[in-house]
């Protein structure tokens, strides 16, 4: 029977030979065209798997995925640190680049994306999977520490269902993964680091998971960003610097951010922006320490230490069972004279901060309740002296 | 050397050609027979991998797996919503069916199961794996919203050790996955939705994991059910409606249900039935809202709102660090005039409800202690007015 | 184009034919030599994937992996219990050995390891992956319950970045997995049991994950051991006996040990040794019960019950939202007359034990504060009678 298994190194592009090493994008587009040519019955479109063997490939043409049930799979996430390389003397190095099933994102077609997943009409694209290959943005240009090159690894540009991004490696992209309107999304087990923004959910999501990843954005973006999402589960991630935030939720509802490790060099490790309602932040390890890597000394996200390690805007959120370590040199606190904040309720009704433990070398406010906040509940999260209440509408109990 | 790698599209069934598109069940049974024919030395039975390329296959004959170390693997979980399709005008739709490595479960052999895993004698079947293909029950018959068709995706019918069901898609099966007597089970990373019951563990389990899945049962079954299990770990799951329960444990001991997102349209999001001892329910996001999808309006699981979002029967359980949102129109509360319950201790000794936060638009009992309950400990889980104690044997402290 | 996909059963070792069934180690070393011969440009070394089909292979020569971006992958973790087999009458058994992609570790080269991953120079080895095969130590010698045979499954002997060990099966090795100096390590989804020590991180780690595994060490070692690590995330694991400890951290900082299930037959389920600072232990299910399997009756780890189920040495650690079941026959408590301890702060400043629930048939100290401990905070973790404070420097509040 006809096969739905493709290998980019075996595919003969009809009419014009293209070596995938020169433009894997054109090759994959040609394969997708073949799948569409062969699968025309709406009742029988199983899709296909496109295999990318280990190798070094350039992508010059954006791939457009407009069919459901397509798996694009490699044999190796191939992550390696480009930041260390660009900031080192590489004389005598064994290797200089990422590897595995390694795609260099070098579009010459005027597009920002290596992969665009989008389709008009119904139903939503379903069950597309990206697995176990490397997307490498190659360079951030004149300033390799800028995290700016306009490149996007994968953009899901229309609503989608039960798609999966698993076991990928992504490096040196301004935006690694941007996902529009997912339902039952699974982003798991990826290494996405040294990217401007790592995982960005836009246009709302439902019932999605961002879990079990290694993530670390640059100082210009976010490790995880989501807006207008409901029921997003963020768990099991190890998030390292230097994102503006480790987790930034905007107008999100009923998320669960639990059992992560979140290290940050700046204020604002988790921010709930806008009107964030009824989210749970529990069992996380927060480590707020200072930048120690030469090229980034002096870089900041522009926020003062009174912003909070966690800042809440909205109603009914729950922050419990977290540990926070906040250790920086006192003279690094900004603005000068500010008292750093750990959990800051900036606005909202009925927020709970209970059962959290902060270790710090500084005099801090473990909890700040801004003016206008109402019915806050604060307990077992520090001493009374560590509470800054600018509202009178709250309950409080100090840690014994 | 002889190969232990099979492809269903390459296999020639001895004696009678069978196209896997017509009956992949008969093809896989023939492959298993070949493995058994070749591997006869008890000291050297490595098993095999059977690969299912992307494609549309009908299964008319039940597969019987009675050898250890067999992996059945596809290239695409292929999930798509059939519920949306059956309840929509599909004119002009790009595609109508699930895809990937897509098996239509259409038994004509009188059996309910697509796959039965079972063997007599010793040792237990070990290290069988189902990975990354789609099991599609096709139809729920005259009433596509009934969740009844008698079909079972995979049934493990005898005790087993270290088996894995990972990255599968399952849809429109009355019972997706039923597992008898597992030890060190791993059910992870699956999309199992629009099935009567998603994951069902019967006959007891030990040291097992149901983790990192997207699950959503129908109103006739459970998203996760387990009985007589010890040490079951349920974590990292995003469970959406409409199961009777998201998690239903019967006579289970020392489970850990942590860091999940659980959305429900009915009372009873987690139920500990019978004699459930010493289970932990922590760091979960519970969202109890009302049905909003036309075809299911008015459907219920028959339980009143005083049943509890979480109902506990048994001793020594721990419910802590959870967030509950409970928002439904007051006129939807049943029975009329009932006060909805969030955490209800129906029976048992030494249960703890501590450090939980409920947001609701209703007047609720955040904690109900039924008559006969003893030595309950309730703290930081609501106000005193929100406690309904029908026993005098408890300690209580309101949230500050 | 030249392929970077190898199959051990297809590879012709230049100059001397080697059957991988006789020495898969020599075959893989020959493949690695070929990769190095072909990939010589430091800017273009994508590595390769080496595939091990299901089968039974002996490894007599240690594999040395000294290139980045190498994936070694099988089709079946193949775990089966050898302990049950060695302690049973196996007459009539269907099969006797592990299976899948099954490597018997039978070095005749004088080396302890099946796989050694190590390289001098820069950069660190990156993105190496071991996936989905079985490493079988075959025998523990004259005493099959000794857990001693000197065999090591995989040793990472030099610092490394973003490596992955996923979906493996390991059995009857004295040390299954030993990893030197990892950054962004991912050890996930493995079955590693009946090994002396399962996962051992030495020389420090950062931003690493040990997650979603089934683990169970022997009484001579640890299920998870780490030293000098920062930001280690241990979550989603189901850890069963009989390790000395389920999790043993030595001089570790800011780990997150959350949402695990940890069963133990001995005191010391989690031990923070030396100077362990600011670690979080939350949402875990601890089950401390007695040995019930004949061959191991009477075996112990040498620790008394006053050691603690969790013992803390160091400052600023947080233990919260855990459940502990501690049920053993009173006459099994050691030393005779001792009062068992649940959470013991052996040394350190500013440790928190809050919101934990213990169920026991014994008279226990739920919290012990040793002499010299300072500024401990103990709340909602038992009664005042269950507190043993040998220091006066603490706050306390009983569970209501």
Short mmCIF file of N, CA and C in Angstrom, two decimals, chain B residues 230-343:
data_model
loop_
_atom_site.label_atom_id
_atom_site.label_comp_id
_atom_site.label_asym_id
_atom_site.label_seq_id
_atom_site.Cartn_x
_atom_site.Cartn_y
_atom_site.Cartn_z
N UNK B 230 -2.91 0.54 45.73
CA UNK B 230 -2.02 1.10 46.74
C UNK B 230 -0.92 1.90 46.06
N UNK B 231 -0.74 3.12 46.53
CA UNK B 231 0.38 3.91 46.04
C UNK B 231 0.24 4.40 44.62
N UNK B 232 -0.98 4.65 44.21
CA UNK B 232 -1.23 5.18 42.86
C UNK B 232 -0.91 6.68 42.84
N UNK B 233 -0.14 7.08 41.84
CA UNK B 233 0.24 8.48 41.68
C UNK B 233 -0.50 9.07 40.48
N UNK B 234 -1.33 10.06 40.76
CA UNK B 234 -2.12 10.73 39.71
C UNK B 234 -1.68 12.17 39.71
N UNK B 235 -0.91 12.55 38.71
CA UNK B 235 -0.34 13.90 38.72
C UNK B 235 -0.14 14.43 37.31
N UNK B 236 -0.23 15.73 37.19
CA UNK B 236 0.07 16.37 35.91
C UNK B 236 -0.99 16.18 34.85
N UNK B 237 -2.17 15.72 35.24
CA UNK B 237 -3.24 15.51 34.27
C UNK B 237 -4.11 16.75 34.12
N UNK B 238 -4.56 16.99 32.91
CA UNK B 238 -5.57 18.00 32.65
C UNK B 238 -6.85 17.26 32.30
N UNK B 239 -7.79 17.27 33.25
CA UNK B 239 -9.02 16.48 33.12
C UNK B 239 -10.19 17.43 32.90
N UNK B 240 -10.86 17.23 31.79
CA UNK B 240 -11.99 18.10 31.47
C UNK B 240 -13.27 17.28 31.51
N UNK B 241 -14.43 17.94 31.44
CA UNK B 241 -15.70 17.22 31.54
C UNK B 241 -15.83 16.25 30.36
N UNK B 242 -16.86 15.31 30.48
CA UNK B 242 -17.96 15.34 31.40
C UNK B 242 -18.06 14.12 32.27
N UNK B 243 -17.02 13.58 32.79
CA UNK B 243 -17.13 12.36 33.58
C UNK B 243 -18.00 12.50 34.82
N UNK B 244 -18.57 11.38 35.26
CA UNK B 244 -19.27 11.35 36.54
C UNK B 244 -18.35 11.92 37.60
N UNK B 245 -17.14 11.41 37.60
CA UNK B 245 -16.08 11.96 38.43
C UNK B 245 -14.86 12.19 37.54
N UNK B 246 -14.05 13.16 37.91
CA UNK B 246 -12.73 13.25 37.28
C UNK B 246 -11.85 12.12 37.79
N UNK B 247 -11.86 11.93 39.10
CA UNK B 247 -11.07 10.86 39.72
C UNK B 247 -11.98 10.14 40.71
N UNK B 248 -12.16 8.87 40.50
CA UNK B 248 -13.00 8.07 41.39
C UNK B 248 -12.15 6.92 41.93
N UNK B 249 -11.90 6.95 43.23
CA UNK B 249 -11.09 5.91 43.87
C UNK B 249 -11.99 5.12 44.81
N UNK B 250 -11.91 3.81 44.70
CA UNK B 250 -12.74 2.92 45.52
C UNK B 250 -11.82 2.00 46.30
N UNK B 251 -11.91 2.09 47.60
CA UNK B 251 -11.09 1.23 48.45
C UNK B 251 -9.61 1.34 48.08
N UNK B 252 -9.17 2.55 47.91
CA UNK B 252 -7.76 2.79 47.54
C UNK B 252 -6.98 3.34 48.73
N UNK B 253 -5.71 3.07 48.72
CA UNK B 253 -4.86 3.37 49.84
C UNK B 253 -3.64 4.15 49.39
N UNK B 254 -3.38 5.23 50.10
CA UNK B 254 -2.10 5.91 49.97
C UNK B 254 -1.79 6.33 48.52
N UNK B 255 -2.83 6.79 47.86
CA UNK B 255 -2.65 7.43 46.55
C UNK B 255 -2.15 8.85 46.74
N UNK B 256 -1.58 9.39 45.69
CA UNK B 256 -1.22 10.81 45.67
C UNK B 256 -1.85 11.45 44.43
N UNK B 257 -2.82 12.31 44.68
CA UNK B 257 -3.51 13.01 43.59
C UNK B 257 -3.10 14.47 43.70
N UNK B 258 -2.06 14.86 43.00
CA UNK B 258 -1.48 16.19 43.20
C UNK B 258 -1.14 16.84 41.87
N UNK B 259 -1.30 18.15 41.85
CA UNK B 259 -0.87 18.97 40.71
C UNK B 259 -1.62 18.62 39.42
N UNK B 260 -2.90 18.37 39.56
CA UNK B 260 -3.76 18.18 38.41
C UNK B 260 -4.67 19.38 38.22
N UNK B 261 -5.22 19.50 37.04
CA UNK B 261 -6.30 20.43 36.78
C UNK B 261 -7.54 19.59 36.46
N UNK B 262 -8.59 19.85 37.20
CA UNK B 262 -9.79 19.02 37.15
C UNK B 262 -11.00 19.92 36.95
N UNK B 263 -11.59 19.83 35.78
CA UNK B 263 -12.79 20.62 35.51
C UNK B 263 -13.99 19.69 35.44
N UNK B 264 -15.09 20.12 36.03
CA UNK B 264 -16.26 19.25 36.10
C UNK B 264 -17.54 20.05 35.90
N UNK B 265 -18.51 19.40 35.30
CA UNK B 265 -19.84 20.01 35.17
C UNK B 265 -20.83 19.47 36.21
N UNK B 266 -20.37 18.52 37.01
CA UNK B 266 -21.28 17.88 37.98
C UNK B 266 -20.66 17.88 39.37
N UNK B 267 -21.48 17.62 40.39
CA UNK B 267 -20.91 17.37 41.72
C UNK B 267 -20.03 16.13 41.67
N UNK B 268 -19.05 16.08 42.57
CA UNK B 268 -18.21 14.89 42.65
C UNK B 268 -17.08 14.95 41.64
N UNK B 269 -16.15 15.83 41.86
CA UNK B 269 -15.01 15.88 40.95
C UNK B 269 -13.99 14.81 41.35
N UNK B 270 -13.75 14.69 42.65
CA UNK B 270 -13.01 13.53 43.17
C UNK B 270 -13.90 12.86 44.21
N UNK B 271 -14.05 11.56 44.08
CA UNK B 271 -14.78 10.79 45.09
C UNK B 271 -13.89 9.66 45.60
N UNK B 272 -13.77 9.59 46.91
CA UNK B 272 -13.12 8.43 47.54
C UNK B 272 -14.25 7.59 48.12
N UNK B 273 -14.51 6.46 47.46
CA UNK B 273 -15.65 5.62 47.79
C UNK B 273 -15.22 4.43 48.65
N UNK B 274 -16.14 3.98 49.46
CA UNK B 274 -15.91 2.75 50.22
C UNK B 274 -14.99 3.02 51.39
N UNK B 275 -13.90 2.30 51.44
CA UNK B 275 -12.95 2.45 52.53
C UNK B 275 -11.63 2.92 51.93
N UNK B 276 -11.54 4.20 51.74
CA UNK B 276 -10.34 4.80 51.14
C UNK B 276 -9.47 5.37 52.24
N UNK B 277 -8.28 4.85 52.37
CA UNK B 277 -7.46 5.23 53.51
C UNK B 277 -6.20 5.96 53.09
N UNK B 278 -5.98 7.09 53.77
CA UNK B 278 -4.67 7.74 53.76
C UNK B 278 -4.23 8.17 52.37
N UNK B 279 -5.15 8.75 51.65
CA UNK B 279 -4.83 9.31 50.34
C UNK B 279 -4.56 10.80 50.47
N UNK B 280 -3.72 11.31 49.58
CA UNK B 280 -3.37 12.73 49.56
C UNK B 280 -3.96 13.39 48.32
N UNK B 281 -4.66 14.49 48.55
CA UNK B 281 -5.21 15.28 47.45
C UNK B 281 -4.68 16.69 47.65
N UNK B 282 -3.71 17.09 46.83
CA UNK B 282 -3.08 18.38 47.09
C UNK B 282 -2.72 19.11 45.81
N UNK B 283 -2.66 20.41 45.91
CA UNK B 283 -2.18 21.26 44.81
C UNK B 283 -2.96 21.06 43.52
N UNK B 284 -4.22 20.74 43.65
CA UNK B 284 -5.07 20.60 42.47
C UNK B 284 -5.94 21.85 42.25
N UNK B 285 -6.19 22.12 41.00
CA UNK B 285 -7.13 23.17 40.60
C UNK B 285 -8.46 22.50 40.24
N UNK B 286 -9.47 22.78 41.04
CA UNK B 286 -10.81 22.27 40.77
C UNK B 286 -11.65 23.39 40.16
N UNK B 287 -12.28 23.10 39.05
CA UNK B 287 -13.18 24.09 38.45
C UNK B 287 -14.53 23.43 38.26
N UNK B 288 -15.48 23.81 39.08
CA UNK B 288 -16.84 23.28 38.96
C UNK B 288 -17.71 24.36 38.36
N UNK B 289 -18.07 24.14 37.11
CA UNK B 289 -18.91 25.11 36.40
C UNK B 289 -20.06 24.35 35.75
N UNK B 290 -20.89 25.07 35.05
CA UNK B 290 -22.08 24.43 34.47
C UNK B 290 -21.84 24.05 33.02
N UNK B 291 -22.52 23.04 32.61
CA UNK B 291 -22.54 22.64 31.20
C UNK B 291 -22.98 23.82 30.34
N UNK B 292 -22.30 23.99 29.21
CA UNK B 292 -22.70 25.09 28.32
C UNK B 292 -22.87 24.62 26.88
N UNK B 293 -22.66 23.33 26.62
CA UNK B 293 -22.70 22.82 25.25
C UNK B 293 -24.08 22.22 25.01
N UNK B 294 -24.75 22.75 24.01
CA UNK B 294 -26.15 22.43 23.75
C UNK B 294 -26.56 20.98 23.93
N UNK B 295 -25.88 20.06 23.25
CA UNK B 295 -26.36 18.68 23.29
C UNK B 295 -26.38 18.07 24.68
N UNK B 296 -25.64 18.66 25.61
CA UNK B 296 -25.54 18.05 26.94
C UNK B 296 -26.25 18.87 28.01
N UNK B 297 -26.89 19.95 27.60
CA UNK B 297 -27.62 20.74 28.59
C UNK B 297 -28.68 19.86 29.22
N UNK B 298 -28.78 19.91 30.52
CA UNK B 298 -29.77 19.11 31.22
C UNK B 298 -29.27 17.73 31.62
N UNK B 299 -28.15 17.31 31.07
CA UNK B 299 -27.57 16.03 31.49
C UNK B 299 -26.90 16.21 32.85
N UNK B 300 -27.03 15.22 33.69
CA UNK B 300 -26.35 15.30 34.99
C UNK B 300 -25.83 13.93 35.37
N UNK B 301 -25.07 13.87 36.44
CA UNK B 301 -24.64 12.55 36.93
C UNK B 301 -25.53 12.09 38.08
N UNK B 302 -26.60 12.82 38.30
CA UNK B 302 -27.58 12.37 39.28
C UNK B 302 -27.26 12.74 40.72
N UNK B 303 -26.11 13.38 40.91
CA UNK B 303 -25.72 13.75 42.27
C UNK B 303 -26.14 15.17 42.59
N UNK B 304 -26.50 15.39 43.84
CA UNK B 304 -26.86 16.73 44.28
C UNK B 304 -25.62 17.53 44.62
N UNK B 305 -25.79 18.83 44.68
CA UNK B 305 -24.65 19.69 44.97
C UNK B 305 -24.15 19.54 46.40
N UNK B 306 -24.96 18.90 47.23
CA UNK B 306 -24.48 18.65 48.59
C UNK B 306 -23.60 17.40 48.66
N UNK B 307 -23.38 16.77 47.53
CA UNK B 307 -22.49 15.59 47.47
C UNK B 307 -21.05 15.98 47.77
N UNK B 308 -20.71 17.20 47.39
CA UNK B 308 -19.33 17.65 47.54
C UNK B 308 -18.61 17.69 46.20
N UNK B 309 -17.76 18.70 46.05
CA UNK B 309 -16.82 18.67 44.91
C UNK B 309 -15.83 17.53 45.15
N UNK B 310 -15.44 17.39 46.39
CA UNK B 310 -14.63 16.25 46.81
C UNK B 310 -15.39 15.55 47.93
N UNK B 311 -15.64 14.27 47.75
CA UNK B 311 -16.28 13.51 48.83
C UNK B 311 -15.36 12.40 49.31
N UNK B 312 -15.23 12.34 50.64
CA UNK B 312 -14.29 11.39 51.26
C UNK B 312 -15.07 10.36 52.06
N UNK B 313 -14.77 9.09 51.78
CA UNK B 313 -15.24 8.00 52.62
C UNK B 313 -14.02 7.19 53.04
N UNK B 314 -13.75 7.16 54.31
CA UNK B 314 -12.59 6.40 54.78
C UNK B 314 -11.77 7.22 55.76
N UNK B 315 -10.65 6.64 56.16
CA UNK B 315 -9.88 7.21 57.27
C UNK B 315 -8.55 7.81 56.80
N UNK B 316 -8.18 8.85 57.50
CA UNK B 316 -6.80 9.31 57.43
C UNK B 316 -6.40 9.96 56.12
N UNK B 317 -7.35 10.49 55.39
CA UNK B 317 -7.03 11.16 54.13
C UNK B 317 -6.63 12.61 54.37
N UNK B 318 -5.90 13.17 53.41
CA UNK B 318 -5.36 14.52 53.54
C UNK B 318 -5.73 15.34 52.32
N UNK B 319 -6.43 16.45 52.55
CA UNK B 319 -6.83 17.32 51.44
C UNK B 319 -6.26 18.70 51.75
N UNK B 320 -5.27 19.10 50.97
CA UNK B 320 -4.56 20.33 51.32
C UNK B 320 -4.03 21.05 50.10
N UNK B 321 -3.96 22.37 50.21
CA UNK B 321 -3.32 23.21 49.21
C UNK B 321 -4.02 23.18 47.86
N UNK B 322 -5.32 22.95 47.89
CA UNK B 322 -6.10 22.96 46.66
C UNK B 322 -6.85 24.28 46.49
N UNK B 323 -7.11 24.60 45.25
CA UNK B 323 -8.00 25.71 44.91
C UNK B 323 -9.28 25.14 44.29
N UNK B 324 -10.41 25.67 44.72
CA UNK B 324 -11.69 25.27 44.15
C UNK B 324 -12.44 26.50 43.67
N UNK B 325 -12.82 26.49 42.42
CA UNK B 325 -13.78 27.47 41.92
C UNK B 325 -15.10 26.75 41.69
N UNK B 326 -16.14 27.31 42.24
CA UNK B 326 -17.46 26.67 42.19
C UNK B 326 -18.44 27.76 41.79
N UNK B 327 -18.66 27.88 40.50
CA UNK B 327 -19.50 28.97 40.01
C UNK B 327 -20.56 28.41 39.08
N UNK B 328 -21.77 28.36 39.57
CA UNK B 328 -22.92 28.00 38.73
C UNK B 328 -24.08 28.92 39.11
N UNK B 329 -25.02 29.00 38.22
CA UNK B 329 -26.19 29.85 38.52
C UNK B 329 -26.92 29.26 39.73
N UNK B 330 -27.33 30.11 40.66
CA UNK B 330 -27.99 29.60 41.86
C UNK B 330 -29.19 28.70 41.54
N UNK B 331 -29.88 28.98 40.44
CA UNK B 331 -31.06 28.16 40.16
C UNK B 331 -30.69 26.80 39.56
N UNK B 332 -29.41 26.58 39.36
CA UNK B 332 -28.97 25.25 38.88
C UNK B 332 -28.60 24.33 40.03
N UNK B 333 -28.58 24.86 41.23
CA UNK B 333 -28.23 24.01 42.38
C UNK B 333 -29.30 22.93 42.56
N UNK B 334 -28.86 21.70 42.77
CA UNK B 334 -29.80 20.61 43.04
C UNK B 334 -29.40 19.89 44.30
N UNK B 335 -30.34 19.30 45.05
CA UNK B 335 -31.76 19.54 44.93
C UNK B 335 -32.10 20.98 45.31
N UNK B 336 -33.25 21.41 44.92
CA UNK B 336 -33.65 22.79 45.20
C UNK B 336 -33.52 23.06 46.70
N UNK B 337 -32.89 24.14 47.01
CA UNK B 337 -32.75 24.52 48.40
C UNK B 337 -31.53 23.94 49.08
N UNK B 338 -30.82 23.05 48.41
CA UNK B 338 -29.63 22.46 49.02
C UNK B 338 -28.51 23.49 49.12
N UNK B 339 -27.66 23.29 50.10
CA UNK B 339 -26.45 24.09 50.19
C UNK B 339 -25.32 23.28 49.59
N UNK B 340 -24.73 23.77 48.54
CA UNK B 340 -23.64 23.01 47.92
C UNK B 340 -22.48 22.79 48.89
N UNK B 341 -21.82 21.65 48.74
CA UNK B 341 -20.67 21.31 49.57
C UNK B 341 -19.41 21.26 48.72
N UNK B 342 -18.32 21.70 49.29
CA UNK B 342 -17.03 21.63 48.59
C UNK B 342 -16.28 20.37 49.02
N UNK B 343 -15.87 20.33 50.27
CA UNK B 343 -15.19 19.13 50.79
C UNK B 343 -16.12 18.46 51.78
#
